mmCIF file of C-alpha atoms and ligand atoms in Angstrom:
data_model
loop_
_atom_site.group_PDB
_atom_site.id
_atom_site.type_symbol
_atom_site.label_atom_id
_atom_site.label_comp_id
_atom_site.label_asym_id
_atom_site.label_seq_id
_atom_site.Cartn_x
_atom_site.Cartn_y
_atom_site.Cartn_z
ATOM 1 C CA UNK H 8 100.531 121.859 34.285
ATOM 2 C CA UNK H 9 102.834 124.978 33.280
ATOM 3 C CA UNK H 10 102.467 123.697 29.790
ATOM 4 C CA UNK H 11 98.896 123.990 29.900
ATOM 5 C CA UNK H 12 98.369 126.920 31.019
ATOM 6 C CA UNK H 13 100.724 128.908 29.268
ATOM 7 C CA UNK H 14 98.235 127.084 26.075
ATOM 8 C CA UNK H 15 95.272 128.143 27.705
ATOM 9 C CA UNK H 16 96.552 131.799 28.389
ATOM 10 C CA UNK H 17 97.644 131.965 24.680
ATOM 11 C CA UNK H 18 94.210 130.640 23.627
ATOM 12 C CA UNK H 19 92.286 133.467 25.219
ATOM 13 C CA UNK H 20 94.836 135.764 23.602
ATOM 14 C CA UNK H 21 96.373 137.362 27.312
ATOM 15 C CA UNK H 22 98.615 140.038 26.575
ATOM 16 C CA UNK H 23 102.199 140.300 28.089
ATOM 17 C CA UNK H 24 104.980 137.408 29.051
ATOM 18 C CA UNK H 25 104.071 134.565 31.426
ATOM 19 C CA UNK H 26 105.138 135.130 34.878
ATOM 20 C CA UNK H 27 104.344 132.364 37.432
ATOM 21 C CA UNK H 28 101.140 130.677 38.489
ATOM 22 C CA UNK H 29 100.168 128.997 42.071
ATOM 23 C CA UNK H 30 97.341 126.875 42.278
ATOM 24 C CA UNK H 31 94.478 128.221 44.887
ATOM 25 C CA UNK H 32 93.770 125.574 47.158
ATOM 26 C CA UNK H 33 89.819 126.820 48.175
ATOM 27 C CA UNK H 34 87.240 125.150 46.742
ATOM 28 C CA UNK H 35 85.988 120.849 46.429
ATOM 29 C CA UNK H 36 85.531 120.364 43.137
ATOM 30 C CA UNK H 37 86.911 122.918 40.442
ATOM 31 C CA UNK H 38 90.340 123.485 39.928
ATOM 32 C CA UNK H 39 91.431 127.136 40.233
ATOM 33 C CA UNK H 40 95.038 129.101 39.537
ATOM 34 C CA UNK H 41 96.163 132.545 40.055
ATOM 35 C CA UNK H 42 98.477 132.931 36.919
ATOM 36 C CA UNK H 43 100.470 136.082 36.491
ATOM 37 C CA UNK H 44 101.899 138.357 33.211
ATOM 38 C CA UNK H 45 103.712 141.035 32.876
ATOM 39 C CA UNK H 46 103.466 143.890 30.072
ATOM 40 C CA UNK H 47 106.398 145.540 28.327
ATOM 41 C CA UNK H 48 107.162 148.099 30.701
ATOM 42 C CA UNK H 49 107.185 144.732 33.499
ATOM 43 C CA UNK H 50 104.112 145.597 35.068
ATOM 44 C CA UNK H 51 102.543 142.320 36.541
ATOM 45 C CA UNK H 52 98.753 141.733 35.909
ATOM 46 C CA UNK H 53 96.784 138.607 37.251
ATOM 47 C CA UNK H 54 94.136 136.267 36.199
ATOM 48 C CA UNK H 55 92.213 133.506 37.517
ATOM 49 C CA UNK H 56 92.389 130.388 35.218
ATOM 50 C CA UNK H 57 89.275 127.676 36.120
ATOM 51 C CA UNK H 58 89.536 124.126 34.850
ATOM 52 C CA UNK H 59 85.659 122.870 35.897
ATOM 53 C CA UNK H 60 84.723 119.304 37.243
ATOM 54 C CA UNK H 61 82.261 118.478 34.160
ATOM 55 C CA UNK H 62 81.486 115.200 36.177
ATOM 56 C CA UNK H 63 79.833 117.903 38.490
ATOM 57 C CA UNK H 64 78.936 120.474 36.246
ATOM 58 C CA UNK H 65 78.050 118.515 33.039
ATOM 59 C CA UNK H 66 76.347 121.419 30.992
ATOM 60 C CA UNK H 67 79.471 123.999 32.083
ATOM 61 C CA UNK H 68 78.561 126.180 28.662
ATOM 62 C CA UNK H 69 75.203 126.889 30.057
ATOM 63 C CA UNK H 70 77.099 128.016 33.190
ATOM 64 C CA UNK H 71 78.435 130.664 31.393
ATOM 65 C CA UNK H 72 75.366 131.913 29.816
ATOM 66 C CA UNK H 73 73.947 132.337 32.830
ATOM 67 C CA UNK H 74 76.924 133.842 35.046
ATOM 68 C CA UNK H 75 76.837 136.385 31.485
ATOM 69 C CA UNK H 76 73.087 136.934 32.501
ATOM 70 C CA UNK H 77 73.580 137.642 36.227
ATOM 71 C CA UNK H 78 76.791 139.482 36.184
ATOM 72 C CA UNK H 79 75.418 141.497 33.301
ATOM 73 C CA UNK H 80 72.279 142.535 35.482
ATOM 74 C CA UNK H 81 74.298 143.260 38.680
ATOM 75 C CA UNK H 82 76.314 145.847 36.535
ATOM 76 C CA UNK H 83 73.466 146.588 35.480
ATOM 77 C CA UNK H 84 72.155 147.913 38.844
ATOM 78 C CA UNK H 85 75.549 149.384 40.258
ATOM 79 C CA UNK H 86 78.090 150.070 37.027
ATOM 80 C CA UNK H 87 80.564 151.512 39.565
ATOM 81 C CA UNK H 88 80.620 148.117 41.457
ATOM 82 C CA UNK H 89 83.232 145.822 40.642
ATOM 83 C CA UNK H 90 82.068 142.693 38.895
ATOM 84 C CA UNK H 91 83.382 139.480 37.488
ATOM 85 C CA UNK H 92 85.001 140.081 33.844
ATOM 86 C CA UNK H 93 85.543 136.553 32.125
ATOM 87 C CA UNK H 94 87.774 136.213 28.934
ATOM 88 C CA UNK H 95 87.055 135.460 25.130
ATOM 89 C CA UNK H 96 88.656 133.447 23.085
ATOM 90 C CA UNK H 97 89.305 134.479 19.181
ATOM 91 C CA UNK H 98 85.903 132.691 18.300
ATOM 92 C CA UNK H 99 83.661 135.264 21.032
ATOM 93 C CA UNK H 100 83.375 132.363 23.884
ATOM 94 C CA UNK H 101 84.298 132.627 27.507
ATOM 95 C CA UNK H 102 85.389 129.322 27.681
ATOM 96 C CA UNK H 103 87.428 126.937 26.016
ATOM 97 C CA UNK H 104 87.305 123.097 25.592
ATOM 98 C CA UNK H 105 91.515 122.303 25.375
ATOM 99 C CA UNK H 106 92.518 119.275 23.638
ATOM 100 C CA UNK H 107 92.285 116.565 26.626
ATOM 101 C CA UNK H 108 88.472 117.982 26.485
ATOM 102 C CA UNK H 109 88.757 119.647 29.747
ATOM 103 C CA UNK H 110 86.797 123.112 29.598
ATOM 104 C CA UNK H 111 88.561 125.966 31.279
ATOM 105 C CA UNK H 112 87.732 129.943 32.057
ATOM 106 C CA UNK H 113 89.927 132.834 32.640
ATOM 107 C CA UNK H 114 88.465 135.686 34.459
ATOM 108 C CA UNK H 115 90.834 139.069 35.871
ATOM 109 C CA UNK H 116 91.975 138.801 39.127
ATOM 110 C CA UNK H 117 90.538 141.021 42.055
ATOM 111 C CA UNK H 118 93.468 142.189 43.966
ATOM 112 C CA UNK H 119 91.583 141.557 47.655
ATOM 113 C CA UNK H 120 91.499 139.395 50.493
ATOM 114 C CA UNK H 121 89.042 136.550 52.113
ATOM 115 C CA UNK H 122 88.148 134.872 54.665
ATOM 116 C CA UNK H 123 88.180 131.295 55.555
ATOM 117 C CA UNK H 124 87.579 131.697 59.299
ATOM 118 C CA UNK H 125 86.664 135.077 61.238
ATOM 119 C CA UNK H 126 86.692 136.690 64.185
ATOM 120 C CA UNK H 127 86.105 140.304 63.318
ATOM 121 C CA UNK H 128 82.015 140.662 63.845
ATOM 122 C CA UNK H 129 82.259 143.768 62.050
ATOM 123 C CA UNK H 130 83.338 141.443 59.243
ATOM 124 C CA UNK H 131 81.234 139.197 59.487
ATOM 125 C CA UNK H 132 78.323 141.177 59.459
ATOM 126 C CA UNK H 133 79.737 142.823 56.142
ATOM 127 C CA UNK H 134 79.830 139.306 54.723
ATOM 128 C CA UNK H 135 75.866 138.881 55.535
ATOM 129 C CA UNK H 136 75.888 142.263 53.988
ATOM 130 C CA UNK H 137 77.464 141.175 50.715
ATOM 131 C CA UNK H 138 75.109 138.131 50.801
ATOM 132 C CA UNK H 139 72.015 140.303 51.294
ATOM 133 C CA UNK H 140 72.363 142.405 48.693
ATOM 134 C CA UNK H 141 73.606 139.960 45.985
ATOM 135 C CA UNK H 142 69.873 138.538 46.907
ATOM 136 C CA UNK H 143 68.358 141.694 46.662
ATOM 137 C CA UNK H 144 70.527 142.798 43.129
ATOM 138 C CA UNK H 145 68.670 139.798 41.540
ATOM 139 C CA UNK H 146 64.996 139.707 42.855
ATOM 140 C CA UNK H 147 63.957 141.512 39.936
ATOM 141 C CA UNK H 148 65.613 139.191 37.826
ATOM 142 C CA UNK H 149 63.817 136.382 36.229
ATOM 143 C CA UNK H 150 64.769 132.995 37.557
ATOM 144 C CA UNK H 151 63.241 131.146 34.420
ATOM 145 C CA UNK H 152 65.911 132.245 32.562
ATOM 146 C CA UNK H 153 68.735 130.266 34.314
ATOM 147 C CA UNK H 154 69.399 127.084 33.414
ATOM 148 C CA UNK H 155 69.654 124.639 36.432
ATOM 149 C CA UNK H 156 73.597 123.540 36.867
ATOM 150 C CA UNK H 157 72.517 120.846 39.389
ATOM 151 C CA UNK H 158 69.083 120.013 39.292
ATOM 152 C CA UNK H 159 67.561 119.592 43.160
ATOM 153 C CA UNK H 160 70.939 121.000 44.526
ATOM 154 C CA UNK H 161 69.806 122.142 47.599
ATOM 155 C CA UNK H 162 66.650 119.960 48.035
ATOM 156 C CA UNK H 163 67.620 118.358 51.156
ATOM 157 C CA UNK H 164 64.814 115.334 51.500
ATOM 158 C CA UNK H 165 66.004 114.523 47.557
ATOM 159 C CA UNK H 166 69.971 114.559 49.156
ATOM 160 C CA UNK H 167 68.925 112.547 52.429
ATOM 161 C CA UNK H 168 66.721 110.243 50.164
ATOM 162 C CA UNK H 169 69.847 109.488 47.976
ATOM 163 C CA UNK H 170 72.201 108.688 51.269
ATOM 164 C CA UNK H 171 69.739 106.477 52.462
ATOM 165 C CA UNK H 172 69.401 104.449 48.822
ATOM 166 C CA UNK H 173 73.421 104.386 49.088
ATOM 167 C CA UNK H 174 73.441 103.196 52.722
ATOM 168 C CA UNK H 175 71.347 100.344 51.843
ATOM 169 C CA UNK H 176 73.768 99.295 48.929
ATOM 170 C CA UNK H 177 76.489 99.962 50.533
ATOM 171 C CA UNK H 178 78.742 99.653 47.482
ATOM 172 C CA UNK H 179 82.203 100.068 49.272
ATOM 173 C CA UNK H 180 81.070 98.480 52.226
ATOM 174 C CA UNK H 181 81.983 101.106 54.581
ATOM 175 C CA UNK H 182 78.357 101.296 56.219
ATOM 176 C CA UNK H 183 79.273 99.186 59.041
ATOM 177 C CA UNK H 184 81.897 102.242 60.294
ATOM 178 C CA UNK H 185 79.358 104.473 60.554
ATOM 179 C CA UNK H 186 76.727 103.608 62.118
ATOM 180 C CA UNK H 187 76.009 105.853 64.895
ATOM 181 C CA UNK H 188 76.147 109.182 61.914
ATOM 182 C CA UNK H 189 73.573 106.525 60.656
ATOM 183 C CA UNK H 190 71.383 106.544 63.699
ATOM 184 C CA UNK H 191 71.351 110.451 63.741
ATOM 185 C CA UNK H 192 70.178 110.742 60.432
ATOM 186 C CA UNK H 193 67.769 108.688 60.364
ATOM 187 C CA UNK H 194 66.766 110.557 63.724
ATOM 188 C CA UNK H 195 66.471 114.067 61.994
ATOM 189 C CA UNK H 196 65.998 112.968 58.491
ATOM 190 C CA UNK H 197 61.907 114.033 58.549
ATOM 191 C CA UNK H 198 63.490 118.033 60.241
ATOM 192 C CA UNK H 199 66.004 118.170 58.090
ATOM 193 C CA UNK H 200 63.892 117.808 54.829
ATOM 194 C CA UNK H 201 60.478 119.842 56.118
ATOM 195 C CA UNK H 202 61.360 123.071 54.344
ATOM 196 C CA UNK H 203 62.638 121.314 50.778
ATOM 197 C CA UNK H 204 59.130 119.619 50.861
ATOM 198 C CA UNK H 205 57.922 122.699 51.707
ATOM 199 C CA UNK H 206 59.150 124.857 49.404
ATOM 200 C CA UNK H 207 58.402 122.202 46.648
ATOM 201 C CA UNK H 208 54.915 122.482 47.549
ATOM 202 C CA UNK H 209 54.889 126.145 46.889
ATOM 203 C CA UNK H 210 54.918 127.683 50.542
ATOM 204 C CA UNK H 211 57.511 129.660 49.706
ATOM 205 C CA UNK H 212 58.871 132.236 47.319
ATOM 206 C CA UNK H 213 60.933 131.481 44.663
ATOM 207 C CA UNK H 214 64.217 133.475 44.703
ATOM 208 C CA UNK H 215 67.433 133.625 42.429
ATOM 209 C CA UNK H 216 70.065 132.970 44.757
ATOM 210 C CA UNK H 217 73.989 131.851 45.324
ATOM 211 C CA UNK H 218 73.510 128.579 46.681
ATOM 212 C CA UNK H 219 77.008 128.241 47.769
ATOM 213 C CA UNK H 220 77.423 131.457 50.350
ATOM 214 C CA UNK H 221 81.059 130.221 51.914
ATOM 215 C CA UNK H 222 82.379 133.289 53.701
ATOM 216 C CA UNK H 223 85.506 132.550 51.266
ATOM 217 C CA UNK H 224 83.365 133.968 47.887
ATOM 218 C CA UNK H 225 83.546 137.404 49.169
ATOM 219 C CA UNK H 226 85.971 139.445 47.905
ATOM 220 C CA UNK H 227 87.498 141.814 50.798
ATOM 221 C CA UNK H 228 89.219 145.138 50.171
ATOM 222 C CA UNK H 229 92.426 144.419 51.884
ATOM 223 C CA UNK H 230 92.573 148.106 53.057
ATOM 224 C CA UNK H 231 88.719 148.770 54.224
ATOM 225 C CA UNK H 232 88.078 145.431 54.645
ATOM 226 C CA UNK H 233 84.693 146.061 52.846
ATOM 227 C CA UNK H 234 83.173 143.546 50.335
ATOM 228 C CA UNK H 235 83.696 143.962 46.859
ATOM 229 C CA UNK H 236 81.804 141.541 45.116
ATOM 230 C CA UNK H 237 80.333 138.184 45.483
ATOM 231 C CA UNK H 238 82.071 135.681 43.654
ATOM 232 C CA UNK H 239 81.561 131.853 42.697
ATOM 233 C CA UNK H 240 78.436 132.236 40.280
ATOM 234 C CA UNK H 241 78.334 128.348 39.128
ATOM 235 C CA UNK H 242 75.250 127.183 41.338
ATOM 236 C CA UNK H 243 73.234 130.755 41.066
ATOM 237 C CA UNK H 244 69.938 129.572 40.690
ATOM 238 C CA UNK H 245 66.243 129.602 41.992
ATOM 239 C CA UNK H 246 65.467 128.684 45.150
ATOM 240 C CA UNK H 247 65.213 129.429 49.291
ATOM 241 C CA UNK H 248 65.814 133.344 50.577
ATOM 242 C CA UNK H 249 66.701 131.019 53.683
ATOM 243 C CA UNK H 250 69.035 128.691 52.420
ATOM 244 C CA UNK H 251 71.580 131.455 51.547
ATOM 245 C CA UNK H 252 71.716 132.765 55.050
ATOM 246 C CA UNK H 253 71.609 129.214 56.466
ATOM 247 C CA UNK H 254 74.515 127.736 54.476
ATOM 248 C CA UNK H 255 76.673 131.238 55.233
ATOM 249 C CA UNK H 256 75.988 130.770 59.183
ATOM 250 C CA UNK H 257 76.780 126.857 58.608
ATOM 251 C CA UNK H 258 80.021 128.500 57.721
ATOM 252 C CA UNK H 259 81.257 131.632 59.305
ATOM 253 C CA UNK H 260 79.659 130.346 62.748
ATOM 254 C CA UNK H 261 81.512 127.150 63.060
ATOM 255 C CA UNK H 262 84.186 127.711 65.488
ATOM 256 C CA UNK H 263 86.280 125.272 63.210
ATOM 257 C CA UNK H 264 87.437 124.407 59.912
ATOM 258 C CA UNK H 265 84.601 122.789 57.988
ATOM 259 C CA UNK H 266 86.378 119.945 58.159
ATOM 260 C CA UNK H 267 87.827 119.248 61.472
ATOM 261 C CA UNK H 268 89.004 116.007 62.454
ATOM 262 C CA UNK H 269 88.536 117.012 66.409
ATOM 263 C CA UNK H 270 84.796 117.394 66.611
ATOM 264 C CA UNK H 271 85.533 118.973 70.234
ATOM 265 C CA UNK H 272 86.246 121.857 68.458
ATOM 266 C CA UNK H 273 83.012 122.106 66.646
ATOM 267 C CA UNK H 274 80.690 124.683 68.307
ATOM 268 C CA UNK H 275 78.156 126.899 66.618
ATOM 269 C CA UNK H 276 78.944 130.447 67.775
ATOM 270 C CA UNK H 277 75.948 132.613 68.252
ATOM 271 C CA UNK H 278 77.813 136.214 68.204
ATOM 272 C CA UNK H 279 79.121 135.022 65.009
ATOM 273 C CA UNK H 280 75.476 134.331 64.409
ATOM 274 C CA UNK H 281 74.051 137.524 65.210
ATOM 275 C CA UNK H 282 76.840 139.482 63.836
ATOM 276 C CA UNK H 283 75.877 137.573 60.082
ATOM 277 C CA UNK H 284 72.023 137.870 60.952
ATOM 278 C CA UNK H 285 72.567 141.919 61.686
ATOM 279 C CA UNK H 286 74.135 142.251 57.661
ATOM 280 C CA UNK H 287 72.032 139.537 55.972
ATOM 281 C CA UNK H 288 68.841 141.044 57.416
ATOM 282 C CA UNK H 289 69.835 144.421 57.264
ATOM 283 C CA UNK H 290 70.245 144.205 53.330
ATOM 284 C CA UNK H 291 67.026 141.318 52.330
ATOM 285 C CA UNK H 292 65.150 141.969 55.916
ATOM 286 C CA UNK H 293 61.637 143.555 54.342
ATOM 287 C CA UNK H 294 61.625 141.790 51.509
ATOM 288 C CA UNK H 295 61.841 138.034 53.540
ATOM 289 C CA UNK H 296 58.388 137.183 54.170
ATOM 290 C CA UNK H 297 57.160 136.230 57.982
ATOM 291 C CA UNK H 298 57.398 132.338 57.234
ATOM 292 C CA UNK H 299 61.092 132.795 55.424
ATOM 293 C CA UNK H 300 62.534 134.807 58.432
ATOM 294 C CA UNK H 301 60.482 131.782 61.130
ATOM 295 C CA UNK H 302 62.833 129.337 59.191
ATOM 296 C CA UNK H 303 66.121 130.558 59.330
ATOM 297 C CA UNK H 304 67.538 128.702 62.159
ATOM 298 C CA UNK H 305 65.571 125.663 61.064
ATOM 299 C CA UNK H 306 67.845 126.547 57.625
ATOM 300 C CA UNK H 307 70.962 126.229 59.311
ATOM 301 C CA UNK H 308 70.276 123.034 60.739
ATOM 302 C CA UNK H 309 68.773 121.600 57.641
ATOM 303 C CA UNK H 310 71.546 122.379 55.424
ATOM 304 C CA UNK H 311 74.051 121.627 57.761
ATOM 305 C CA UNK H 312 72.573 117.774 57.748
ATOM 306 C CA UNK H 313 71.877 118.609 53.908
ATOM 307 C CA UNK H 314 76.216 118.777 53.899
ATOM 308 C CA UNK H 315 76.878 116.265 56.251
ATOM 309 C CA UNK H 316 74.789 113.304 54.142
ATOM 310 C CA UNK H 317 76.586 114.863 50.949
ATOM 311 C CA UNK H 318 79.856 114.080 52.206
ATOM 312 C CA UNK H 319 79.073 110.736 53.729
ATOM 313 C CA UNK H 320 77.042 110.009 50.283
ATOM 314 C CA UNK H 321 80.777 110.733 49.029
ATOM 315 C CA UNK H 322 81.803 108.630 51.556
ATOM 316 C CA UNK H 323 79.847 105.659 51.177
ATOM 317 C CA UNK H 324 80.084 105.544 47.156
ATOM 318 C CA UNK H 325 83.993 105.969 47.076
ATOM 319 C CA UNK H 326 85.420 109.595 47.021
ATOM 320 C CA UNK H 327 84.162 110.477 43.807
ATOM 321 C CA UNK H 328 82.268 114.316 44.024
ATOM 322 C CA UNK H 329 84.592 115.921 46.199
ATOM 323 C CA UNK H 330 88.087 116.827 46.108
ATOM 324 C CA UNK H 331 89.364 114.462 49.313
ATOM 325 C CA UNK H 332 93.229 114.948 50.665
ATOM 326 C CA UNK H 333 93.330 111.810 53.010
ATOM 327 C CA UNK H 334 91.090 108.944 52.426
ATOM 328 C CA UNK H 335 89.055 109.626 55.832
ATOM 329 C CA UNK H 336 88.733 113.202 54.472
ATOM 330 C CA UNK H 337 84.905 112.708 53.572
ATOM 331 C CA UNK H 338 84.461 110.830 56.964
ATOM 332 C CA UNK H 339 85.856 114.111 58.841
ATOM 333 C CA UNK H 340 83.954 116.378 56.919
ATOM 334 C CA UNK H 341 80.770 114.394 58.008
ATOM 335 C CA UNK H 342 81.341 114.391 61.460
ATOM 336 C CA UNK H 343 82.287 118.100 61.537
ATOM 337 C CA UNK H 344 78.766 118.837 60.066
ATOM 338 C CA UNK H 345 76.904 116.483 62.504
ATOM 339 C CA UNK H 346 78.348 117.993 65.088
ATOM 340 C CA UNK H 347 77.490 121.335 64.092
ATOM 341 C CA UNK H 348 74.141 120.698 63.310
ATOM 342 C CA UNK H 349 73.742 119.241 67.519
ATOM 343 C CA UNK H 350 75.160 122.052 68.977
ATOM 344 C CA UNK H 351 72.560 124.602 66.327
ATOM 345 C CA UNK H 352 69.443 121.977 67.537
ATOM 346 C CA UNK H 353 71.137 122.599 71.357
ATOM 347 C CA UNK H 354 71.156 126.193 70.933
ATOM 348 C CA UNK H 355 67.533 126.647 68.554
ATOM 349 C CA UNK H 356 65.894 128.913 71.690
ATOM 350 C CA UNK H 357 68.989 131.278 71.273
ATOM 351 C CA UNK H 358 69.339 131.726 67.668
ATOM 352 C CA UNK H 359 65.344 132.162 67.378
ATOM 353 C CA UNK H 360 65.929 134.777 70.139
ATOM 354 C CA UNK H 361 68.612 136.629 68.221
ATOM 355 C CA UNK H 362 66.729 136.075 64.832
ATOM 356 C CA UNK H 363 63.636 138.305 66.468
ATOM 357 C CA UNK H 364 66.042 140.883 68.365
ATOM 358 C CA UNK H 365 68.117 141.713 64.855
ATOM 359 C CA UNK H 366 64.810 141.859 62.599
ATOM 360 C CA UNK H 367 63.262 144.107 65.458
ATOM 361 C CA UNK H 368 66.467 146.641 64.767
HETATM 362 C C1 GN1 Z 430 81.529 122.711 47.259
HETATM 363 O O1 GN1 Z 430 83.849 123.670 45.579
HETATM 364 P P1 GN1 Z 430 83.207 124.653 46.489
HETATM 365 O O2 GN1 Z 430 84.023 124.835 47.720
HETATM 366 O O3 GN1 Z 430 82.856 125.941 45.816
HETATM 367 C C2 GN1 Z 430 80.081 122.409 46.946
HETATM 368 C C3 GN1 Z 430 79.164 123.157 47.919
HETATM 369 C C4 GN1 Z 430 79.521 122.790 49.350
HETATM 370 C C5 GN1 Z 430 80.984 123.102 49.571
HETATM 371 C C6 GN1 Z 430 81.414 122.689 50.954
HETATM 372 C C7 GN1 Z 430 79.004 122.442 43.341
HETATM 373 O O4 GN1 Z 430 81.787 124.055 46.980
HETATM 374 O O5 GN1 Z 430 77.818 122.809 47.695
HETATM 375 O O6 GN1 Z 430 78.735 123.500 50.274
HETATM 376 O O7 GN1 Z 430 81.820 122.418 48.607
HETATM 377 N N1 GN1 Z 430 79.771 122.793 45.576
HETATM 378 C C8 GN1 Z 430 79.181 121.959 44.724
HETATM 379 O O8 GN1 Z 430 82.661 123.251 51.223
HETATM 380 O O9 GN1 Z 430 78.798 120.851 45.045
HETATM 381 MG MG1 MG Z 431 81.264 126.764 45.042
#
């Protein structure tokens, strides 16, 4: 790997002598590396080097037209704001194909911190904050413009339609193993999917939005502890206000790691929740319709099912979308979700409750 990277760094033309690089272990499917150089006086300066999953991304150039297009408006709106600045290579592109065909992207490195788990609400709510106004930076934007990375990404009846297609090939024949996540599914398969059949029939407005709001693609000032900027532009695209807030909650509320193997330890915290509702509504609250902010805890739990039949469709075709670091790994993941999503259906009175309370100021 040191080999290639040192290629790649000379390709993009990165000034100074090669330091070190460590490999950044976030993320499922892309393979990211914090690489560092030093100038002439020994100053280090770092990058982040991306090598993208093409089996998941399989148009990445028209990725990076459209991260130009959004990044470009966002410094548009706030120049002082810090934004993601990609590389060129001597030919004017910000990306390169290498010789094994692999396509890779180099991009400065944000000196700052994030989050994986939190307990700081005053955190947290920054994080809905961040989240907010990345929605609200791009609603003047004009969605038709992007071009769609994963076509139906977050259309959950399309995702539960495709589990259930898989279940009844079974082509690993690992269906047998699970067949009580089986029953459940099928159990809230018709909830899960009401506001992607929704939406597709036009009930609601069309955003330009994240679609992948992990509280680990905010950038932190390590001193303030304030956001700097949103981060992870690969799956920006149109679609739900709600879906954005629901897959950040899925996240920052689980009292666990998204994938923990102890589902006892799965619980759904609602201070976390109202903490994330007070920033996310605070920054995109008037411009949410009445029917958008009814469906945010119906949000959560659909696209907490929505993750939970992606991983077991991972599960039941062989490991092949995610990255997986035991073979049960997908199986974990799955179970995790599911029991999220009970204990947001357990709690729905409660989150509605604090839903109404933070909108109300
Ligand atoms: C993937 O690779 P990462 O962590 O950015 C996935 C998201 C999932 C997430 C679950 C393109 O994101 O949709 O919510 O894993 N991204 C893609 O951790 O499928
Ligand atoms: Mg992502």
């Amino acid at each position: 790997m040191l080999e290639t990277i040192q290629k790649i760094g000379a390709a993009f033309r990165l000034p100074g002598t090669f330091d070190a690089f460590e490999t950044i272990t976030n993320g499922n499917i892309n393979a990211t590396f914090k690489v560092t150089y030093s100038d002439a006086d020994g100053n280090p300066k770092s990058y982040i080097f991306q090598r993208i999953n093409t089996v998941v991304f399989s148009n990445p150039v028209q990725i990076m037209q459209n991260i130009d297009l959004v990044t470009t408006h966002i410094r548009n709106k706030n120049p002082d704001g810090v934004t993601l600045h990609f590389h060129h290579t001597a030919d004017g592109k910000n990306y390169l194909f290498d010789d094994a065909g692999n396509f890779w992207r180099i991009m400065n490195y944000v000196d700052s911190i994030t989050f994986n788990t939190c307990e700081d609400p005053a955190v947290i709510e920054a994080t809905g904050r961040a989240f907010g106004e990345f929605q609200n930076q791009l609603s003047d934007f004009d969605g038709a413009q992007l071009f769609e990375t994963i076509p139906d990404f977050h259309n959950t009846k399309k995702r539960l339609d495709t589990l259930f297609a898989h279940i009844a090939e079974d082509p690993c024949g690992r269906a047998a193993e699970v067949q009580d996540e089986i029953a459940y599914l099928t159990e809230v398969r018709e909830k899960a999917a009401e506001l992607s059949v929704r939406f597709a029939n036009g009930e609601f407005p069309v955003r330009v939005t994240h679609n992948d709001t992990k509280s680990n693609n905010v950038l932190f000032d390590k001193e303030t502890k304030m956001p700097l900027v949103v981060i992870d532009l690969d799956t920006v695209m149109p679609g739900m206000a709600m879906y954005d807030f629901a897959d950040a909650v899925r996240f920052i509320a689980n009292t666990a790691a998204e994938d923990e193997p102890d589902v006892s330890k799965v619980h759904f915290d609602t201070e976390k929740f109202r903490a994330f509702c007070k920033g996310f509504l605070g920054a995109v609250g008037k411009s949410l319709t009445q029917s958008e902010r009814d469906s945010l805890v119906l949000a959560a739990f659909s696209i907490t099912i929505e993750l939970a039949s992606r991983f077991l469709d991972d599960y039941l075709t062989g490991d092949t979308y995610f990255k997986i670091n035991y073979p049960l790994h997908n199986l974990d993941r799955t179970r995790c979700q599911l029991a999220l999503a009970k204990d947001i259906i357990r709690k729905q009175d409660e989150l509605e409750r604090i839903v109404k309370e933070t909108a109300a100021g």
